[in-house]
Amino acid sequence: MDFALTEEQRLLRDTVREFARSEVAPVAGELDRTKSFPYELIARLGELGLMGIPYPEEYGGGGADTLSYALAIEELARVDSSVAITVAAHTSLGTMPIYLFGTREQKDRWLPELCSGAKLAAFGLTEPEAGSDAGNTRTTARLEDGEWVINGAKQFITNAGTRISGLVTITAVTGGEGERREISNIIVPNGTPGYEPGEPYRKMGWNASDTRPLSFSDCRVPEENLLGERGAGLRQFLQVLDGGRIGVAAMGVGLAQGALDEALAYARERRAFGQPIGKFQAIQAKLADLSAQLEAVRLLTYRAAAEKDAGQPFTTTAAQAKLLSGRLAVRACEEAVQIHGGYGYIEEYPVCRFYRDAKILTIGEGTDEIQQLVIARGLGL
């Protein structure tokens, strides 16, 4: 078992780390405060070839593996979760359905723009009545004169309403009734009449990312916008979610590391009773525990990525990594705020933003409770 990264993986990690420190960190607080989408940063990430890391070079992607992608997401989340989720939702959720299930024509049409970052892709599964119960999709699409006529709504969708958003892939009921309902995936380009991204949500965190509801009212797209086999939509999206959990787990690792970084720096500088607070055992114990738990979750996340790259079953491992990394991120941010004392409650310090950003990692991409169900199934229960 080799725990060493390849030279290419180290180079990618170090490139993203330097970008996050030099270009993201100086503006992250202001983007959060003003709730501004990071267009310039996304453009720079595209220029660096980081918006399509795991996709083939023939489409303009980086041709890298899943572990390389996880390393990049980890380094971005270490500094700012809004930028990290923008890249992660675009890469492992928005773009992946087209890569996995698209026709050659669909791939040629969309992947070059998506891999370059010129356009963003969104993933439309969640609805008012279909969150954790993903099979309860209410959005419908009926075939009429060679077009899908779509009616319904989606909610909590990332990357759908920016000025560079290119498409959303949605689940919709395309036939059948009751338990025999047929759910399919359909590509809906931005700007299609009848498709309206709603106003962005006011959120606790991830304030510089784009999250909003979507509505479809007699929205018409060509029949060939069906993605993959008709009726296979739910199975396809569950497959996409498995891979997406590796990216979200990497976000949890990165955010926990960022919180630990800030706490360590503060503990070395802040003095009380004549010495740095890092000299007190109470502070040392908190930091030591976080460090140990972080390394364990990091290895679990890397293992999920390695299993996926090796073509091995990774569903259970990805769910375990997502479950534990999200919980650790919340705890690490809470401890970092506690170590900062009153300053941790002030927006001037990054740990305040980190704390607000952390909670969604136990909810999005499948709640902790859904991860527990997935893991239980993997245990044969």
Coordinates of C-alpha atoms in Angstrom, one line a residue:
M1 CA 0.0 0.0 0.0
D2 CA 1.6 3.3 -1.2
F3 CA 0.5 6.4 0.5
A4 CA 2.8 8.7 -1.5
L5 CA 1.3 11.1 -4.1
T6 CA 2.7 11.0 -7.6
E7 CA 4.7 13.9 -8.9
E8 CA 1.8 15.1 -11.0
Q9 CA -0.6 14.9 -8.0
R10 CA 1.9 16.9 -5.8
L11 CA 2.3 19.5 -8.5
L12 CA -1.5 19.9 -8.9
R13 CA -2.0 20.2 -5.2
D14 CA 0.8 22.8 -4.8
T15 CA -0.5 24.8 -7.8
V16 CA -4.0 25.0 -6.3
R17 CA -2.6 25.7 -2.8
E18 CA -0.7 28.7 -4.1
F19 CA -3.7 29.9 -6.1
A20 CA -5.9 29.6 -3.0
R21 CA -3.5 31.5 -0.8
S22 CA -2.5 34.2 -3.2
E23 CA -5.7 34.9 -5.1
V24 CA -8.7 33.5 -3.2
A25 CA -7.7 34.3 0.4
P26 CA -7.3 38.0 -0.1
V27 CA -10.9 38.4 -1.5
A28 CA -12.8 35.6 0.2
G29 CA -14.1 37.7 3.1
E30 CA -15.3 40.5 0.9
L31 CA -17.0 38.1 -1.5
D32 CA -18.8 36.5 1.4
R33 CA -19.8 39.9 2.9
T34 CA -21.2 41.2 -0.4
K35 CA -22.6 37.9 -1.5
S36 CA -20.8 38.3 -4.8
F37 CA -20.2 35.4 -7.2
P38 CA -16.4 34.9 -7.8
Y39 CA -16.5 35.4 -11.6
E40 CA -12.8 36.5 -11.8
L41 CA -11.6 33.6 -9.7
I42 CA -13.6 31.0 -11.8
A43 CA -12.1 32.5 -15.0
R44 CA -8.6 32.2 -13.5
L45 CA -9.3 28.6 -12.5
G46 CA -10.4 27.9 -16.0
E47 CA -7.2 29.4 -17.4
L48 CA -5.2 27.1 -15.1
G49 CA -7.1 24.1 -16.4
L50 CA -8.8 23.4 -13.0
M51 CA -12.5 23.4 -14.1
G52 CA -12.3 20.0 -15.7
I53 CA -9.6 18.1 -13.8
P54 CA -11.0 14.5 -14.1
Y55 CA -12.1 14.7 -17.8
P56 CA -10.2 13.6 -20.9
E57 CA -7.9 16.0 -22.6
E58 CA -9.8 15.6 -25.9
Y59 CA -12.6 17.6 -24.4
G60 CA -10.2 20.2 -22.8
G61 CA -10.1 18.5 -19.4
G62 CA -7.0 17.8 -17.3
G63 CA -7.0 14.0 -17.9
A64 CA -6.3 13.5 -14.2
D65 CA -7.7 11.0 -11.7
T66 CA -10.3 11.4 -9.0
L67 CA -7.6 11.7 -6.3
S68 CA -6.1 14.7 -8.1
Y69 CA -9.5 16.3 -8.2
A70 CA -10.1 15.7 -4.5
L71 CA -6.7 17.3 -3.7
A72 CA -7.7 20.4 -5.6
I73 CA -11.1 20.7 -3.9
E74 CA -9.4 20.2 -0.5
E75 CA -7.0 23.0 -1.1
L76 CA -9.7 25.4 -2.2
A77 CA -11.9 24.6 0.8
R78 CA -9.0 25.1 3.1
V79 CA -9.3 28.8 2.2
D80 CA -12.9 29.4 0.9
S81 CA -15.8 27.0 0.7
S82 CA -17.8 29.1 -1.7
V83 CA -15.2 28.8 -4.4
A84 CA -14.7 25.1 -3.6
I85 CA -18.4 24.2 -3.9
T86 CA -18.7 26.2 -7.2
V87 CA -15.9 24.0 -8.7
A88 CA -17.1 20.8 -7.0
A89 CA -20.8 21.2 -8.0
H90 CA -19.7 22.1 -11.6
T91 CA -17.2 19.3 -11.9
S92 CA -18.6 16.2 -10.2
L93 CA -22.3 17.0 -10.4
G94 CA -23.1 19.3 -13.3
T95 CA -20.6 18.0 -15.9
M96 CA -20.4 14.3 -14.8
P97 CA -23.9 13.2 -16.1
I98 CA -23.0 14.4 -19.6
Y99 CA -19.6 12.7 -19.5
L100 CA -21.0 9.4 -18.2
F101 CA -24.3 9.1 -20.1
G102 CA -24.2 11.6 -22.9
T103 CA -24.1 10.8 -26.6
R104 CA -21.0 11.7 -28.7
E105 CA -22.9 14.7 -30.0
Q106 CA -23.9 15.9 -26.5
K107 CA -20.3 15.5 -25.3
D108 CA -18.9 17.4 -28.2
R109 CA -21.5 20.1 -27.7
W110 CA -21.0 20.7 -24.0
L111 CA -17.9 19.3 -22.6
P112 CA -15.3 21.7 -24.1
E113 CA -17.1 24.7 -22.7
L114 CA -17.6 23.1 -19.4
C115 CA -14.1 21.8 -19.0
S116 CA -12.7 25.2 -19.8
G117 CA -14.9 26.9 -17.3
A118 CA -16.4 29.1 -20.0
K119 CA -19.8 27.7 -18.9
L120 CA -21.0 26.2 -15.7
A121 CA -23.2 23.1 -15.4
A122 CA -25.8 22.5 -12.7
F123 CA -27.4 19.3 -11.3
G124 CA -31.2 19.4 -10.8
L125 CA -32.4 16.7 -8.5
T126 CA -33.8 18.2 -5.3
E127 CA -37.4 19.4 -5.3
P128 CA -39.8 20.8 -2.6
E129 CA -41.1 17.2 -2.1
A130 CA -38.0 15.3 -3.3
G131 CA -34.9 15.9 -1.2
S132 CA -33.6 12.8 0.6
D133 CA -36.6 11.0 -1.0
A134 CA -35.1 11.5 -4.4
G135 CA -37.5 9.1 -6.1
N136 CA -40.4 11.3 -5.3
T137 CA -39.7 13.6 -8.2
R138 CA -42.8 15.7 -9.2
T139 CA -41.3 17.5 -12.2
T140 CA -42.8 16.1 -15.4
A141 CA -41.7 15.9 -19.0
R142 CA -44.0 14.7 -21.8
L143 CA -43.0 14.0 -25.3
E144 CA -44.9 16.2 -27.8
D145 CA -44.1 16.8 -31.5
G146 CA -40.4 15.8 -31.0
E147 CA -39.9 17.9 -27.9
W148 CA -40.0 17.4 -24.2
V149 CA -42.5 19.7 -22.5
I150 CA -41.3 20.2 -18.9
N151 CA -43.3 21.4 -15.9
G152 CA -42.2 21.5 -12.3
A153 CA -39.7 23.0 -9.9
K154 CA -36.3 22.3 -8.4
Q155 CA -34.7 23.8 -5.3
F156 CA -31.3 24.3 -3.7
I157 CA -29.6 24.2 -7.1
T158 CA -26.0 25.3 -7.3
N159 CA -24.5 27.2 -10.4
A160 CA -27.8 27.5 -12.3
G161 CA -28.3 31.3 -12.2
T162 CA -24.9 32.9 -13.0
R163 CA -24.2 34.8 -16.2
I164 CA -21.9 31.9 -17.2
S165 CA -24.4 29.1 -16.4
G166 CA -24.8 26.9 -19.5
L167 CA -27.2 24.2 -18.6
V168 CA -28.9 22.2 -15.9
T169 CA -29.5 18.4 -16.1
I170 CA -32.7 17.5 -14.4
T171 CA -34.7 14.5 -13.3
A172 CA -38.3 14.4 -14.6
V173 CA -41.1 11.9 -14.7
T174 CA -41.4 10.9 -18.4
G175 CA -44.1 8.2 -18.0
G176 CA -45.8 5.6 -15.9
E177 CA -47.6 5.9 -12.6
G178 CA -47.1 5.0 -8.9
E179 CA -44.2 2.6 -8.3
R180 CA -43.9 2.1 -12.1
R181 CA -43.1 5.8 -12.7
E182 CA -40.4 6.4 -15.3
I183 CA -37.8 9.0 -14.3
S184 CA -35.4 10.3 -16.9
N185 CA -32.6 12.8 -17.2
I186 CA -33.0 15.8 -19.6
I187 CA -30.6 18.6 -20.4
V188 CA -32.1 22.1 -20.2
P189 CA -29.9 24.9 -21.5
N190 CA -30.0 28.3 -19.8
G191 CA -32.1 30.7 -21.8
T192 CA -34.7 28.1 -22.8
P193 CA -38.1 29.7 -22.8
G194 CA -40.2 28.5 -19.8
Y195 CA -37.1 27.8 -17.7
E196 CA -36.5 30.4 -15.0
P197 CA -33.9 30.4 -12.3
G198 CA -35.4 32.1 -9.3
E199 CA -33.8 34.6 -6.9
P200 CA -30.8 33.4 -5.0
Y201 CA -31.4 32.2 -1.4
R202 CA -30.3 34.1 1.6
K203 CA -28.0 31.5 3.2
M204 CA -26.2 30.9 6.5
G205 CA -22.9 30.3 4.6
W206 CA -21.5 29.7 1.1
N207 CA -22.5 33.3 0.4
A208 CA -20.3 33.7 -2.6
S209 CA -21.7 30.6 -4.3
D210 CA -24.9 30.6 -6.5
T211 CA -27.8 28.7 -5.0
R212 CA -31.4 29.2 -6.1
P213 CA -34.7 27.5 -7.0
L214 CA -35.7 26.7 -10.6
S215 CA -39.1 26.6 -12.3
F216 CA -40.2 25.0 -15.5
S217 CA -43.5 26.1 -17.2
D218 CA -44.2 24.4 -20.5
C219 CA -40.4 24.5 -21.1
R220 CA -39.6 22.8 -24.4
V221 CA -36.3 21.2 -25.3
P222 CA -35.6 18.8 -28.3
E223 CA -36.2 15.1 -27.8
E224 CA -32.5 14.5 -28.3
N225 CA -31.8 16.4 -25.0
L226 CA -32.7 13.1 -23.2
L227 CA -29.5 12.1 -21.4
G228 CA -28.8 8.4 -21.5
E229 CA -31.5 5.7 -21.5
R230 CA -35.1 6.8 -21.0
G231 CA -36.3 5.6 -17.5
A232 CA -32.8 5.3 -16.1
G233 CA -32.6 8.8 -14.6
L234 CA -32.7 7.9 -10.9
R235 CA -30.1 5.2 -11.3
Q236 CA -27.9 7.5 -13.2
F237 CA -28.2 10.4 -10.7
L238 CA -27.5 8.0 -7.8
Q239 CA -24.3 7.0 -9.6
V240 CA -23.3 10.6 -10.0
L241 CA -24.0 11.3 -6.3
D242 CA -21.6 8.5 -5.3
G243 CA -18.8 10.3 -7.1
G244 CA -20.0 13.7 -5.9
R245 CA -19.6 12.6 -2.3
I246 CA -15.9 12.3 -2.7
G247 CA -15.7 16.0 -3.7
V248 CA -17.8 17.0 -0.8
A249 CA -15.8 14.8 1.6
A250 CA -12.7 16.6 0.3
M251 CA -14.4 19.9 1.1
G252 CA -14.9 18.7 4.6
V253 CA -11.2 17.8 4.9
G254 CA -10.1 21.1 3.5
L255 CA -12.4 23.1 5.7
A256 CA -11.3 21.2 8.8
Q257 CA -7.7 21.8 7.8
G258 CA -8.3 25.5 7.3
A259 CA -9.9 25.8 10.7
L260 CA -7.0 24.0 12.3
D261 CA -4.5 26.2 10.4
E262 CA -6.2 29.3 11.8
A263 CA -6.5 27.9 15.3
L264 CA -2.8 26.9 15.3
A265 CA -1.7 30.4 14.1
Y266 CA -3.8 32.1 16.7
A267 CA -2.7 29.8 19.5
R268 CA 0.9 30.7 18.8
E269 CA 0.3 34.4 18.7
R270 CA -2.3 35.1 21.3
R271 CA -0.8 35.5 24.8
A272 CA -2.5 35.1 28.2
F273 CA -1.0 34.8 31.6
G274 CA 2.4 35.7 30.2
Q275 CA 2.7 33.0 27.5
P276 CA 1.1 32.0 24.1
I277 CA -2.2 30.2 24.8
G278 CA -0.8 27.3 22.7
K279 CA 1.3 26.4 25.7
F280 CA -1.7 25.5 27.8
Q281 CA -2.7 21.8 27.8
A282 CA -6.4 22.6 27.3
I283 CA -5.6 24.2 24.0
Q284 CA -3.0 21.6 23.0
A285 CA -5.5 18.8 23.6
K286 CA -8.1 20.4 21.3
L287 CA -5.6 20.9 18.5
A288 CA -4.0 17.4 19.0
D289 CA -7.4 15.7 18.7
L290 CA -8.4 17.7 15.6
S291 CA -5.1 16.9 14.0
A292 CA -5.4 13.1 14.6
Q293 CA -9.0 13.0 13.5
L294 CA -8.3 15.1 10.4
E295 CA -5.5 12.7 9.2
A296 CA -7.8 9.7 9.6
V297 CA -10.7 11.3 7.6
R298 CA -8.2 12.6 5.0
L299 CA -7.0 9.0 4.4
L300 CA -10.5 7.7 4.2
T301 CA -11.4 10.3 1.6
Y302 CA -8.3 9.5 -0.4
R303 CA -9.2 5.8 -0.2
A304 CA -12.6 6.5 -1.7
A305 CA -11.0 8.4 -4.6
A306 CA -8.4 5.6 -5.1
E307 CA -11.1 3.0 -5.2
K308 CA -13.1 4.9 -7.8
D309 CA -9.9 5.3 -9.9
A310 CA -9.2 1.6 -9.6
G311 CA -12.7 0.7 -10.8
Q312 CA -13.5 -0.9 -7.4
P313 CA -16.8 -0.4 -5.5
F314 CA -16.6 2.9 -3.6
T315 CA -20.1 3.7 -2.7
T316 CA -19.8 2.8 1.0
T317 CA -16.3 4.3 1.4
A318 CA -17.5 7.6 -0.2
A319 CA -20.5 7.7 2.1
Q320 CA -18.3 7.0 5.2
A321 CA -15.9 9.8 4.1
K322 CA -18.7 12.3 3.5
L323 CA -20.3 11.5 6.8
L324 CA -17.2 11.8 8.9
S325 CA -15.6 14.7 7.1
G326 CA -18.7 16.9 7.4
R327 CA -19.0 16.2 11.1
L328 CA -15.3 16.9 11.6
A329 CA -15.5 20.1 9.7
V330 CA -18.3 21.3 12.0
R331 CA -16.4 20.3 15.1
A332 CA -13.1 21.8 13.9
C333 CA -14.7 25.1 13.1
E334 CA -16.4 25.2 16.5
E335 CA -13.1 24.5 18.3
A336 CA -11.3 27.1 16.2
V337 CA -13.9 29.7 17.1
Q338 CA -13.6 28.7 20.8
I339 CA -9.8 29.0 20.7
H340 CA -10.2 32.5 19.2
G341 CA -12.5 33.4 22.0
G342 CA -14.5 36.6 21.4
Y343 CA -12.5 37.3 18.2
G344 CA -13.9 34.0 16.7
Y345 CA -17.3 35.6 16.7
I346 CA -16.1 38.6 14.7
E347 CA -16.3 38.5 10.9
E348 CA -12.8 40.0 10.6
Y349 CA -11.4 36.5 11.4
P350 CA -11.8 33.7 8.8
V351 CA -13.0 31.2 11.4
C352 CA -16.3 33.0 11.7
R353 CA -17.0 32.5 8.0
F354 CA -15.6 28.9 8.3
Y355 CA -18.1 28.2 11.1
R356 CA -21.1 29.4 9.0
D357 CA -19.9 27.4 6.0
A358 CA -19.4 24.1 7.8
K359 CA -22.9 23.1 8.7
I360 CA -24.1 22.5 5.1
L361 CA -21.6 19.7 4.8
T362 CA -23.8 17.6 7.0
I363 CA -26.8 18.3 4.8
G364 CA -25.9 18.8 1.2
E365 CA -25.2 15.9 -1.2
G366 CA -27.2 13.7 1.0
T367 CA -27.8 14.4 4.7
D368 CA -25.8 12.5 7.4
E369 CA -28.9 10.3 7.9
I370 CA -28.8 9.4 4.2
Q371 CA -25.1 8.5 4.4
Q372 CA -25.9 6.3 7.4
L373 CA -28.5 4.5 5.3
V374 CA -26.1 4.0 2.4
I375 CA -23.4 2.7 4.8
A376 CA -25.9 0.3 6.4
R377 CA -26.8 -1.1 3.0
G378 CA -23.1 -1.6 2.4
L379 CA -23.0 -3.6 5.6
G380 CA -25.7 -5.9 4.3
L381 CA -28.4 -4.5 6.5

